[in-house]
Tab-separated table of C-alpha atoms and ligand atoms in Angstrom:
chain	number	residue	atom	x	y	z
X	1	GLY	CA	-11.552	-21.903	25.466
X	2	SER	CA	-8.281	-23.753	25.709
X	3	GLN	CA	-5.839	-22.174	28.013
X	4	THR	CA	-2.087	-21.424	25.555
X	5	PRO	CA	-2.989	-18.356	23.511
X	6	PRO	CA	-3.583	-18.331	19.460
X	7	HIS	CA	-0.873	-19.212	17.698
X	8	ILE	CA	-0.858	-17.230	14.377
X	9	ALA	CA	1.292	-17.030	11.120
X	10	LEU	CA	2.198	-14.786	8.944
X	11	PHE	CA	3.197	-14.828	5.823
X	12	PRO	CA	4.116	-11.125	3.812
X	13	SER	CA	5.053	-11.699	-0.862
X	14	ALA	CA	6.922	-8.626	-1.590
X	15	GLY	CA	7.940	-4.530	-1.179
X	16	MET	CA	7.629	-2.389	1.689
X	17	GLY	CA	3.598	-2.183	1.139
X	18	HIS	CA	2.669	-5.444	0.982
X	19	LEU	CA	5.199	-5.714	4.216
X	20	THR	CA	3.966	-3.361	6.466
X	21	PRO	CA	0.180	-4.117	6.990
X	22	PHE	CA	2.209	-7.698	8.302
X	23	LEU	CA	4.316	-6.217	10.398
X	24	ARG	CA	1.706	-3.845	11.611
X	25	ILE	CA	-1.067	-6.514	12.377
X	26	ALA	CA	1.602	-8.719	13.503
X	27	SER	CA	1.930	-5.561	16.558
X	28	MET	CA	-1.955	-5.375	17.260
X	29	LEU	CA	-2.054	-9.402	17.336
X	30	LEU	CA	1.513	-9.539	20.316
X	31	SER	CA	-0.544	-7.007	21.938
X	32	LYS	CA	-3.768	-8.436	22.357
X	33	ASN	CA	-1.490	-11.563	23.512
X	34	CYS	CA	-1.309	-13.839	20.849
X	35	MET	CA	2.436	-15.428	20.072
X	36	VAL	CA	3.255	-14.685	16.524
X	37	THR	CA	5.096	-16.145	14.224
X	38	LEU	CA	6.640	-14.018	11.148
X	39	TYR	CA	7.973	-15.886	7.788
X	40	THR	CA	9.812	-13.823	5.296
X	41	ALA	CA	12.098	-14.773	2.299
X	42	HIS	CA	15.567	-14.245	2.032
X	43	PRO	CA	17.446	-12.224	0.512
X	44	THR	CA	14.964	-9.229	-0.482
X	45	VAL	CA	14.731	-7.171	-3.145
X	46	SER	CA	14.898	-4.003	-1.035
X	47	ALA	CA	17.110	-2.783	1.389
X	48	THR	CA	14.465	-1.336	3.187
X	49	GLU	CA	12.722	-4.464	3.807
X	50	SER	CA	15.309	-6.705	5.874
X	51	THR	CA	15.944	-3.083	7.678
X	52	TYR	CA	12.459	-3.005	8.659
X	53	THR	CA	12.667	-5.972	9.430
X	54	SER	CA	15.139	-6.428	11.871
X	55	LEU	CA	14.165	-3.290	13.809
X	56	PHE	CA	11.085	-5.225	13.654
X	57	LEU	CA	12.178	-7.447	15.874
X	58	SER	CA	14.209	-5.908	18.436
X	59	THR	CA	11.636	-3.931	19.792
X	60	HIS	CA	9.234	-6.455	19.466
X	61	PRO	CA	11.550	-9.520	20.951
X	62	GLN	CA	8.284	-11.484	21.541
X	63	LEU	CA	8.018	-11.832	18.052
X	64	LYS	CA	9.372	-15.458	16.787
X	65	HIS	CA	10.818	-15.662	13.064
X	66	VAL	CA	11.931	-17.465	10.966
X	67	ASN	CA	13.965	-16.407	7.347
X	68	TYR	CA	13.868	-19.276	4.624
X	69	GLN	CA	15.829	-19.111	1.433
X	70	ILE	CA	14.627	-18.749	-1.716
X	71	THR	CA	16.639	-18.680	-4.962
X	72	PRO	CA	14.710	-15.315	-6.523
X	73	SER	CA	14.397	-14.769	-10.441
X	74	HIS	CA	17.164	-12.304	-11.742
X	75	HIS	CA	16.695	-13.067	-15.366
X	76	SER	CA	13.386	-11.211	-16.755
X	77	ASN	CA	10.737	-12.673	-17.150
X	78	SER	CA	9.368	-12.341	-21.173
X	79	THR	CA	6.651	-10.171	-20.435
X	80	THR	CA	7.966	-8.197	-17.369
X	81	ASP	CA	11.066	-7.605	-15.586
X	82	ASP	CA	10.088	-5.067	-12.326
X	83	PRO	CA	11.948	-7.143	-9.533
X	84	PHE	CA	8.688	-6.971	-7.194
X	85	PHE	CA	6.605	-9.076	-9.370
X	86	LEU	CA	9.371	-11.203	-10.607
X	87	GLN	CA	9.559	-12.187	-6.496
X	88	PHE	CA	6.224	-12.957	-6.143
X	89	ALA	CA	6.535	-15.568	-8.342
X	90	ALA	CA	9.704	-17.151	-6.167
X	91	ILE	CA	7.732	-16.439	-3.080
X	92	SER	CA	4.932	-18.563	-4.598
X	93	ARG	CA	6.882	-21.007	-5.865
X	94	HIS	CA	8.642	-21.722	-2.611
X	95	ALA	CA	5.519	-21.871	-0.993
X	96	PRO	CA	4.713	-25.337	-0.118
X	97	LEU	CA	8.595	-26.173	0.843
X	98	LEU	CA	6.836	-24.661	4.194
X	99	HIS	CA	4.516	-27.045	4.808
X	100	PRO	CA	6.654	-28.870	7.472
X	101	LEU	CA	8.189	-25.547	8.852
X	102	LEU	CA	4.447	-25.214	9.478
X	103	SER	CA	3.584	-28.685	10.474
X	104	SER	CA	6.066	-29.583	13.807
X	105	ALA	CA	6.227	-25.937	14.875
X	106	SER	CA	4.888	-25.721	18.526
X	107	PRO	CA	2.258	-24.507	19.842
X	108	SER	CA	1.280	-25.670	16.400
X	109	PHE	CA	-0.949	-22.667	14.702
X	110	SER	CA	-4.302	-22.150	15.319
X	111	ALA	CA	-4.379	-19.958	11.871
X	112	ILE	CA	-2.787	-18.066	8.937
X	113	PHE	CA	-2.217	-15.025	7.521
X	114	SER	CA	-0.778	-15.081	4.584
X	115	ASP	CA	-0.423	-12.220	1.486
X	116	PHE	CA	-3.088	-12.724	-1.733
X	117	SER	CA	-0.568	-13.040	-3.748
X	118	LEU	CA	0.050	-16.205	-1.833
X	119	ALA	CA	-3.115	-17.684	-1.749
X	120	SER	CA	-3.118	-20.889	-3.943
X	121	SER	CA	0.067	-21.556	-2.341
X	122	ILE	CA	-0.613	-21.584	1.080
X	123	THR	CA	-4.404	-22.486	0.469
X	124	GLN	CA	-2.745	-26.185	-0.274
X	125	PHE	CA	-1.106	-26.600	2.969
X	126	ALA	CA	-3.178	-25.245	5.303
X	127	ALA	CA	-6.077	-27.483	4.319
X	128	ASP	CA	-3.893	-30.382	4.479
X	129	LEU	CA	-2.900	-29.006	7.689
X	130	ALA	CA	-6.235	-28.603	9.325
X	131	ILE	CA	-4.808	-24.572	10.040
X	132	PRO	CA	-7.672	-21.874	8.836
X	133	ASN	CA	-6.069	-19.486	6.747
X	134	TYR	CA	-6.853	-15.957	6.145
X	135	ILE	CA	-6.171	-13.731	2.986
X	136	VAL	CA	-4.732	-10.732	3.679
X	137	SER	CA	-5.256	-7.932	1.173
X	138	THR	CA	-3.000	-5.174	1.292
X	139	THR	CA	-5.099	-2.905	-1.682
X	140	SER	CA	-8.614	-1.244	-1.224
X	141	VAL	CA	-11.862	-3.501	-1.343
X	142	ARG	CA	-12.163	-1.375	-4.436
X	143	PHE	CA	-8.807	-3.025	-6.580
X	144	PHE	CA	-10.064	-6.301	-4.054
X	145	SER	CA	-12.822	-7.008	-5.521
X	146	LEU	CA	-11.823	-6.748	-9.214
X	147	MET	CA	-8.078	-9.664	-9.116
X	148	ALA	CA	-11.833	-11.461	-7.562
X	149	TYR	CA	-13.274	-11.093	-10.706
X	150	LEU	CA	-10.190	-11.415	-12.667
X	151	PRO	CA	-10.504	-14.777	-13.957
X	152	ILE	CA	-14.009	-14.413	-15.466
X	153	LEU	CA	-12.558	-11.250	-17.472
X	154	THR	CA	-9.212	-12.417	-18.650
X	155	SER	CA	-11.645	-16.215	-20.197
X	156	GLU	CA	-13.593	-13.753	-22.036
X	157	PRO	CA	-11.882	-11.542	-23.887
X	158	ALA	CA	-14.974	-8.971	-24.351
X	159	LYS	CA	-15.585	-8.597	-21.005
X	160	LEU	CA	-12.152	-6.347	-20.659
X	161	SER	CA	-11.489	-5.133	-23.520
X	162	SER	CA	-9.444	-1.622	-24.017
X	163	SER	CA	-12.818	-0.325	-26.501
X	164	SER	CA	-14.989	-0.781	-24.198
X	165	PHE	CA	-15.657	2.099	-21.012
X	166	GLU	CA	-15.874	0.089	-18.867
X	167	VAL	CA	-15.880	-3.364	-16.607
X	168	ASN	CA	-19.007	-4.471	-15.386
X	169	ILE	CA	-18.184	-6.657	-11.671
X	170	PRO	CA	-21.573	-8.344	-11.095
X	171	GLY	CA	-22.842	-5.652	-8.065
X	172	LEU	CA	-20.386	-3.453	-8.086
X	173	THR	CA	-20.246	0.016	-9.485
X	174	PRO	CA	-18.722	-0.433	-13.352
X	175	LEU	CA	-15.352	0.670	-12.146
X	176	SER	CA	-14.064	2.027	-16.235
X	177	ILE	CA	-11.095	1.330	-18.078
X	178	SER	CA	-8.809	4.441	-17.711
X	179	SER	CA	-8.364	2.963	-14.025
X	180	ILE	CA	-6.959	-0.971	-15.206
X	181	PRO	CA	-3.891	-1.979	-14.841
X	182	SER	CA	-1.978	-2.497	-18.160
X	183	PRO	CA	-0.475	-5.376	-17.746
X	184	PHE	CA	-4.422	-6.871	-17.096
X	185	PHE	CA	-4.868	-6.632	-20.504
X	186	ASP	CA	-2.217	-9.178	-21.199
X	187	PRO	CA	-3.322	-12.563	-20.001
X	188	ASN	CA	0.057	-13.731	-19.612
X	189	HIS	CA	1.417	-10.951	-17.916
X	190	LEU	CA	2.906	-12.304	-15.244
X	191	PHE	CA	1.322	-10.304	-12.926
X	192	THR	CA	-1.963	-11.096	-14.459
X	193	ALA	CA	-1.675	-14.382	-14.528
X	194	HIS	CA	0.333	-14.981	-11.120
X	195	ILE	CA	-3.281	-13.210	-9.836
X	196	VAL	CA	-5.431	-15.944	-11.894
X	197	SER	CA	-4.213	-18.604	-10.578
X	198	ASN	CA	-4.243	-17.001	-6.709
X	199	ALA	CA	-8.034	-15.224	-7.657
X	200	PRO	CA	-9.658	-18.869	-6.872
X	201	ALA	CA	-7.878	-19.045	-3.907
X	202	PHE	CA	-9.660	-16.142	-2.374
X	203	SER	CA	-12.910	-18.880	-2.059
X	204	GLU	CA	-10.765	-20.812	0.134
X	205	ALA	CA	-9.806	-19.057	3.172
X	206	LYS	CA	-11.813	-17.967	5.934
X	207	GLY	CA	-12.221	-14.137	5.066
X	208	ILE	CA	-9.953	-11.609	4.250
X	209	ILE	CA	-8.686	-9.042	6.246
X	210	ILE	CA	-8.113	-5.576	4.532
X	211	ASN	CA	-6.253	-2.596	5.267
X	212	THR	CA	-9.724	-0.165	4.349
X	213	PHE	CA	-12.597	0.828	7.019
X	214	ASP	CA	-16.798	0.429	7.236
X	215	TRP	CA	-17.454	4.233	6.143
X	216	PHE	CA	-14.044	4.217	3.874
X	217	GLU	CA	-16.117	1.856	1.868
X	218	PRO	CA	-18.537	1.232	2.287
X	219	GLU	CA	-21.203	0.401	-0.555
X	220	THR	CA	-17.802	-2.777	-1.762
X	221	LEU	CA	-18.272	-3.509	1.651
X	222	ALA	CA	-21.378	-4.064	1.718
X	223	ALA	CA	-22.391	-5.137	-2.091
X	224	VAL	CA	-19.920	-7.858	-0.769
X	225	ASN	CA	-20.806	-8.935	2.208
X	226	SER	CA	-23.636	-9.577	1.568
X	227	GLY	CA	-23.358	-11.712	-0.468
X	228	ARG	CA	-24.923	-9.150	-4.095
X	229	ALA	CA	-21.330	-8.604	-5.051
X	230	LEU	CA	-18.834	-11.621	-5.790
X	231	SER	CA	-21.430	-14.124	-3.601
X	232	ASN	CA	-17.780	-17.317	-3.634
X	233	LEU	CA	-15.588	-14.806	-1.359
X	234	PRO	CA	-16.003	-15.839	2.871
X	235	SER	CA	-16.504	-12.212	5.166
X	236	ILE	CA	-14.595	-9.674	3.942
X	237	LEU	CA	-13.196	-8.135	7.450
X	238	PRO	CA	-11.869	-4.734	6.962
X	239	ILE	CA	-9.077	-3.773	11.042
X	240	GLY	CA	-8.383	-0.839	9.737
X	241	PRO	CA	-6.870	1.876	9.350
X	242	LEU	CA	-4.132	-0.332	10.355
X	243	GLU	CA	-2.342	1.183	13.875
X	244	PRO	CA	0.914	2.522	13.310
X	245	TYR	CA	3.775	0.674	15.222
X	246	GLU	CA	6.220	2.754	16.929
X	247	LEU	CA	9.993	2.777	14.983
X	248	SER	CA	12.731	4.005	17.215
X	249	LYS	CA	13.759	7.737	15.911
X	250	ASP	CA	17.473	7.265	16.108
X	251	GLN	CA	17.066	4.936	12.991
X	252	PHE	CA	15.509	7.871	10.976
X	253	GLN	CA	16.324	11.199	9.315
X	254	SER	CA	15.199	13.726	11.731
X	255	LEU	CA	13.983	16.799	9.619
X	256	PRO	CA	14.276	19.149	12.625
X	257	TRP	CA	13.332	21.777	9.758
X	258	LEU	CA	9.455	20.753	10.220
X	259	ASP	CA	8.880	21.550	13.426
X	260	ASN	CA	9.805	25.828	12.072
X	261	GLN	CA	6.851	25.607	9.905
X	262	PRO	CA	3.660	27.064	9.949
X	263	GLU	CA	0.657	24.567	10.948
X	264	GLU	CA	-0.958	22.826	7.763
X	265	SER	CA	1.240	24.586	5.843
X	266	VAL	CA	3.460	22.465	4.155
X	267	VAL	CA	2.511	20.285	1.498
X	268	TYR	CA	4.279	16.720	1.466
X	269	VAL	CA	5.043	14.264	-1.686
X	270	SER	CA	6.478	11.276	-2.152
X	271	PHE	CA	5.148	8.617	-4.482
X	272	GLY	CA	6.326	5.475	-2.369
X	273	SER	CA	8.987	2.494	-2.281
X	274	ARG	CA	8.702	1.389	-5.732
X	275	THR	CA	7.992	4.400	-8.273
X	276	ALA	CA	11.108	6.678	-10.017
X	277	MET	CA	9.819	8.558	-11.360
X	278	SER	CA	11.844	9.913	-14.778
X	279	LYS	CA	14.663	13.077	-14.537
X	280	ASP	CA	12.206	15.184	-16.894
X	281	GLN	CA	8.906	14.732	-14.691
X	282	ILE	CA	10.503	15.321	-12.085
X	283	ARG	CA	11.967	18.680	-13.743
X	284	GLU	CA	8.124	19.530	-13.907
X	285	LEU	CA	7.266	19.094	-10.501
X	286	ALA	CA	10.071	20.670	-9.169
X	287	ASP	CA	9.159	23.387	-11.347
X	288	GLY	CA	5.199	23.507	-10.218
X	289	LEU	CA	5.935	22.942	-6.332
X	290	GLU	CA	8.327	26.083	-7.094
X	291	ARG	CA	5.567	28.450	-9.509
X	292	ASN	CA	2.981	28.174	-6.653
X	293	GLY	CA	5.482	29.150	-4.164
X	294	CYS	CA	3.812	26.465	-1.195
X	295	ARG	CA	6.131	25.015	1.333
X	296	PHE	CA	6.940	21.072	-0.294
X	297	LEU	CA	8.880	18.471	2.070
X	298	TRP	CA	9.193	15.825	-0.954
X	299	VAL	CA	11.538	12.308	-0.964
X	300	ILE	CA	12.144	11.058	-3.977
X	301	LYS	CA	13.751	8.332	-6.068
X	302	SER	CA	15.010	7.692	-9.184
X	303	SER	CA	15.692	4.236	-9.167
X	304	LYS	CA	12.800	1.234	-8.708
X	305	VAL	CA	14.918	-0.614	-5.819
X	306	ASP	CA	16.509	1.363	-3.176
X	307	LYS	CA	20.067	-0.655	-3.369
X	308	GLU	CA	20.666	1.003	-6.656
X	309	ASP	CA	19.745	4.392	-6.765
X	310	ASN	CA	22.666	6.587	-6.330
X	311	GLN	CA	21.437	10.035	-8.589
X	312	GLU	CA	22.243	13.210	-6.429
X	313	LEU	CA	19.856	15.636	-6.123
X	314	GLU	CA	21.351	17.929	-8.090
X	315	ASP	CA	22.131	16.290	-10.954
X	316	LEU	CA	18.090	15.336	-10.650
X	317	LEU	CA	17.665	18.447	-9.652
X	318	GLY	CA	20.267	20.976	-10.386
X	319	SER	CA	21.942	22.789	-7.593
X	320	SER	CA	19.750	25.805	-8.753
X	321	PHE	CA	16.518	24.915	-8.059
X	322	LEU	CA	17.941	23.617	-4.725
X	323	GLU	CA	19.064	26.748	-3.969
X	324	ARG	CA	16.819	29.189	-5.547
X	325	THR	CA	14.459	26.922	-3.009
X	326	GLN	CA	16.500	26.760	-0.770
X	327	ASN	CA	13.724	28.693	2.349
X	328	LYS	CA	10.717	27.273	1.299
X	329	GLY	CA	11.206	23.332	1.400
X	330	ILE	CA	13.340	20.692	1.642
X	331	VAL	CA	14.121	17.903	-0.932
X	332	VAL	CA	15.531	14.429	1.230
X	333	LYS	CA	16.662	10.710	-0.842
X	334	GLY	CA	16.288	8.300	1.680
X	335	TRP	CA	13.499	6.393	3.803
X	336	VAL	CA	11.272	8.829	5.207
X	337	ASN	CA	10.142	8.311	8.024
X	338	GLN	CA	6.695	8.758	7.135
X	339	GLN	CA	3.294	8.161	9.498
X	340	GLU	CA	5.747	10.935	11.462
X	341	ILE	CA	5.446	13.391	8.824
X	342	LEU	CA	2.302	12.763	8.341
X	343	ALA	CA	1.230	13.151	11.867
X	344	HIS	CA	2.988	16.433	12.510
X	345	PRO	CA	0.930	19.368	12.258
X	346	ALA	CA	2.397	20.916	9.522
X	347	ILE	CA	1.561	18.799	6.895
X	348	GLY	CA	-1.733	20.171	5.045
X	349	GLY	CA	-1.302	18.289	1.936
X	350	PHE	CA	-0.164	15.227	0.440
X	351	ILE	CA	0.923	14.165	-3.478
X	352	ASN	CA	1.079	10.773	-3.631
X	353	HIS	CA	0.768	7.750	-6.150
X	354	CYS	CA	-2.471	6.341	-3.958
X	355	GLY	CA	-0.803	3.214	-2.574
X	356	TRP	CA	-3.299	1.741	-0.653
X	357	ASN	CA	-1.037	1.731	2.476
X	358	SER	CA	-0.276	5.837	2.450
X	359	VAL	CA	-3.890	6.252	1.448
X	360	MET	CA	-4.601	5.099	4.982
X	361	GLU	CA	-2.110	6.683	5.982
X	362	ALA	CA	-3.385	9.542	4.973
X	363	ALA	CA	-6.611	8.921	5.967
X	364	SER	CA	-5.678	7.812	9.736
X	365	ARG	CA	-3.887	11.593	10.114
X	366	GLY	CA	-6.662	13.669	8.237
X	367	VAL	CA	-4.631	14.781	5.467
X	368	PRO	CA	-5.279	15.442	2.318
X	369	LEU	CA	-4.610	13.936	-1.028
X	370	LEU	CA	-3.795	15.284	-4.074
X	371	ALA	CA	-3.612	11.827	-6.687
X	372	TRP	CA	-1.113	11.103	-8.823
X	373	PRO	CA	-1.927	7.208	-9.307
X	374	GLN	CA	1.358	5.874	-11.575
X	375	HIS	CA	0.600	2.075	-11.633
X	376	GLY	CA	-1.125	-0.930	-10.217
X	377	ASP	CA	-4.083	-0.826	-7.978
X	378	GLN	CA	-3.488	3.364	-7.448
X	379	ARG	CA	-6.358	4.485	-10.138
X	380	VAL	CA	-8.395	2.178	-8.865
X	381	ASN	CA	-7.658	3.818	-4.830
X	382	ALA	CA	-7.698	7.438	-6.935
X	383	GLU	CA	-11.091	6.698	-7.382
X	384	VAL	CA	-11.506	5.510	-3.886
X	385	VAL	CA	-9.952	8.608	-2.504
X	386	GLU	CA	-12.186	10.273	-4.294
X	387	ASN	CA	-15.859	9.194	-3.598
X	388	ALA	CA	-14.486	9.228	0.867
X	389	GLY	CA	-13.781	12.962	0.127
X	390	LEU	CA	-10.088	12.127	1.031
X	391	GLY	CA	-8.893	14.121	-1.978
X	392	ILE	CA	-8.481	15.294	-5.553
X	393	TRP	CA	-7.870	13.343	-8.589
X	394	ALA	CA	-6.175	14.945	-12.198
X	395	ARG	CA	-7.255	11.935	-13.748
X	396	ASP	CA	-6.319	13.545	-17.199
X	397	TRP	CA	-2.644	13.515	-15.247
X	398	GLY	CA	-3.084	10.076	-16.687
X	399	TRP	CA	-0.744	7.033	-15.769
X	400	GLY	CA	2.542	8.445	-14.832
X	401	VAL	CA	4.732	7.275	-17.939
X	402	GLU	CA	1.440	7.839	-20.313
X	403	ARG	CA	2.398	12.254	-20.756
X	404	LEU	CA	4.400	14.380	-19.452
X	405	VAL	CA	2.361	16.282	-16.402
X	406	LYS	CA	3.690	20.006	-16.857
X	407	GLY	CA	4.378	22.182	-14.103
X	408	GLU	CA	2.073	25.192	-15.303
X	409	GLU	CA	-0.542	21.938	-14.517
X	410	ILE	CA	0.892	21.260	-11.017
X	411	GLU	CA	0.980	24.157	-9.737
X	412	ARG	CA	-2.360	24.921	-11.174
X	413	LYS	CA	-3.651	21.398	-8.949
X	414	ILE	CA	-1.012	22.392	-6.034
X	415	GLY	CA	-2.657	25.472	-4.843
X	416	GLU	CA	-6.683	23.510	-5.007
X	417	LEU	CA	-4.721	20.768	-3.042
X	418	MET	CA	-4.479	23.373	-0.404
X	419	LYS	CA	-6.451	26.404	-0.144
X	420	ASN	CA	-8.928	24.214	-0.160
X	421	GLU	CA	-11.081	24.934	3.011
X	422	LYS	CA	-13.654	22.274	2.498
X	423	LEU	CA	-11.896	19.602	1.379
X	424	ARG	CA	-10.007	20.256	4.469
X	425	ASP	CA	-12.805	19.898	6.089
X	426	ARG	CA	-13.466	16.711	4.275
X	427	ALA	CA	-10.533	16.010	5.409
X	428	ARG	CA	-11.060	16.234	8.541
X	429	LYS	CA	-14.368	14.595	9.013
X	430	VAL	CA	-12.243	11.270	7.311
X	431	GLY	CA	-10.130	11.156	9.812
X	432	GLU	CA	-12.537	11.643	13.076
X	433	GLU	CA	-14.297	8.296	11.592
X	434	ALA	CA	-10.824	6.424	11.062
X	435	ARG	CA	-9.827	7.114	14.854
X	436	LYS	CA	-14.269	5.882	15.527
X	437	ALA	CA	-13.475	2.797	13.285
X	438	ARG	CA	-10.823	1.634	15.385
X	439	GLY	CA	-11.416	2.913	18.679
X	440	THR	CA	-13.044	0.576	21.256
X	441	GLY	CA	-16.275	-0.619	20.078
X	442	GLY	CA	-15.440	0.768	16.587
X	443	SER	CA	-15.851	-1.057	13.522
X	444	SER	CA	-12.581	-2.049	12.252
X	445	ASP	CA	-12.568	-2.770	16.338
X	446	LYS	CA	-15.392	-4.151	16.632
X	447	VAL	CA	-13.911	-6.820	13.897
X	448	LEU	CA	-10.738	-7.856	15.028
X	449	MET	CA	-11.734	-8.596	18.425
X	450	GLY	CA	-14.248	-10.861	16.212
X	451	VAL	CA	-11.608	-12.283	14.630
X	452	ILE	CA	-9.468	-13.502	16.972
X	453	GLU	CA	-12.338	-14.257	19.829
X	454	VAL	CA	-12.634	-17.270	16.858
X	455	LEU	CA	-9.128	-17.594	17.561
X	456	ASN	CA	-9.828	-18.609	21.000
X	457	LEU	CA	-12.294	-20.541	20.758
C	501	LIG	BR1	9.100	6.216	0.657
C	501	LIG	C1	8.689	5.716	1.630
C	501	LIG	N1	9.131	6.518	3.918
C	501	LIG	O1	10.749	6.815	2.768
C	501	LIG	P1	1.847	2.372	-0.156
C	501	LIG	C2	7.705	4.370	2.202
C	501	LIG	N2	7.647	4.019	3.626
C	501	LIG	O2	7.901	5.338	6.166
C	501	LIG	P2	4.198	1.434	-1.753
C	501	LIG	C3	8.068	5.680	4.724
C	501	LIG	O3	5.812	2.937	2.604
C	501	LIG	P3	3.035	-1.326	-3.367
C	501	LIG	C4	9.037	6.458	2.751
C	501	LIG	O4	4.381	4.727	4.624
C	501	LIG	C5	3.786	2.934	3.558
C	501	LIG	O5	4.127	2.637	4.569
C	501	LIG	C6	5.352	4.280	3.614
C	501	LIG	O6	3.458	1.390	0.549
C	501	LIG	C7	5.731	3.608	3.905
C	501	LIG	O7	3.170	1.614	-1.346
C	501	LIG	C8	4.760	2.177	2.527
C	501	LIG	O8	1.868	3.401	-0.005
C	501	LIG	C9	4.624	2.672	0.806
C	501	LIG	O9	1.184	1.120	-0.616
C	501	LIG	O10	3.910	-0.423	-2.446
C	501	LIG	O11	5.344	1.303	-2.134
C	501	LIG	O12	3.572	2.137	-3.514
C	501	LIG	O13	2.813	-0.656	-4.801
C	501	LIG	O14	2.033	-2.172	-2.445
C	501	LIG	O15	1.574	0.318	-2.879
């Protein structure tokens, strides 16, 4: 081995769902004495992304940071106006320009860890600079496999048709057609085209680092890593659940209310950083919570981008709901410290969209989920959650926008989530397995140590 520690370049893409795993990986690498340089694009779509990056830097002074300027795509593409999709594309377009920055880094880089949505641009210059590139997947192995196979699916329309029942990836259990995100049926959709153009580069990577663990997705991991499925892919390296790093308390709304609630009595409700529910659906959810009568902590978002979220809670819910339920629950707007909430003994269940970071956070804490996928990878993730026994999934609620789910239905499902001892035991078991996986000598710990060992050579 060399005298100098390995130096790793990190390239996240847009949105908190993509930034968070990179910051967790950065913290982990720093604690293992690696040098780390984080490359972030400026401006960010959400204000939270830049806040978190600054917070992280203030608590991890050893981290080197390069904030590069991009030209954001303000105009909407003809297939989407989702600001996060547009930012994925803008960051990818910019990536080749980073070549000189990377080639002049000192000490030179031992490896690049880059978001899967940047695979093709980073692969090109990584090869040119002879730096090994590891792709970081921010989703489940199951959904990652679907993305890896997407170029084949879109080139043969018969394989991906909304009139068939399922999608077959040779070597894997078939995916239900209803779990495929709607943009994938349109090869011209910006998101689809973006994944299709990046997927071929997955096979050029040195490995696919993924926030999951062996026990949680055993079949898909075994199928891919044995070469039975997607044999062109390099090894999938499950190193999760990624360990959360310390966040300073004074940066978040404190929730003293939680401390006074009985153990495992509170339902935590949140749909991640990029989902805004319709006002009507928010009202039905309020109705469901009130009918059920459970204690709740509900984080509400009413716009996709945090900077634009300026609706008052009273407008969304009506002031009488807040009055009627004031002894039962609290509703908050703005960013909360989710990792801390899930670790709180008062939390007994989580109503969630199945963003992959949230799934892994719930898994590490053994908190049972009621899956209510809204878009993207979330239905495929919900299926993984259900198979692992971490949660229940109200499949007939459809995608978030498909139909209005009524208060009565929500009331019933909350009952199933909170009063189901079997589910709770199973979720506890998931939590134990998660801790085992990343504890010393556990499956994820071994994989991570293996990666670092290679970098040290
Ligand atoms: Br909202 C919210 N506090 O208030 P996901 C989210 N989070 O800590 P998403 C907070 O953001 P994608 C809040 O713990 C998780 O680590 C949460 O990522 C944290 O969903 C992250 O769960 C959100 O993957 O991203 O935001 O929909 O669409 O990329 O999955």
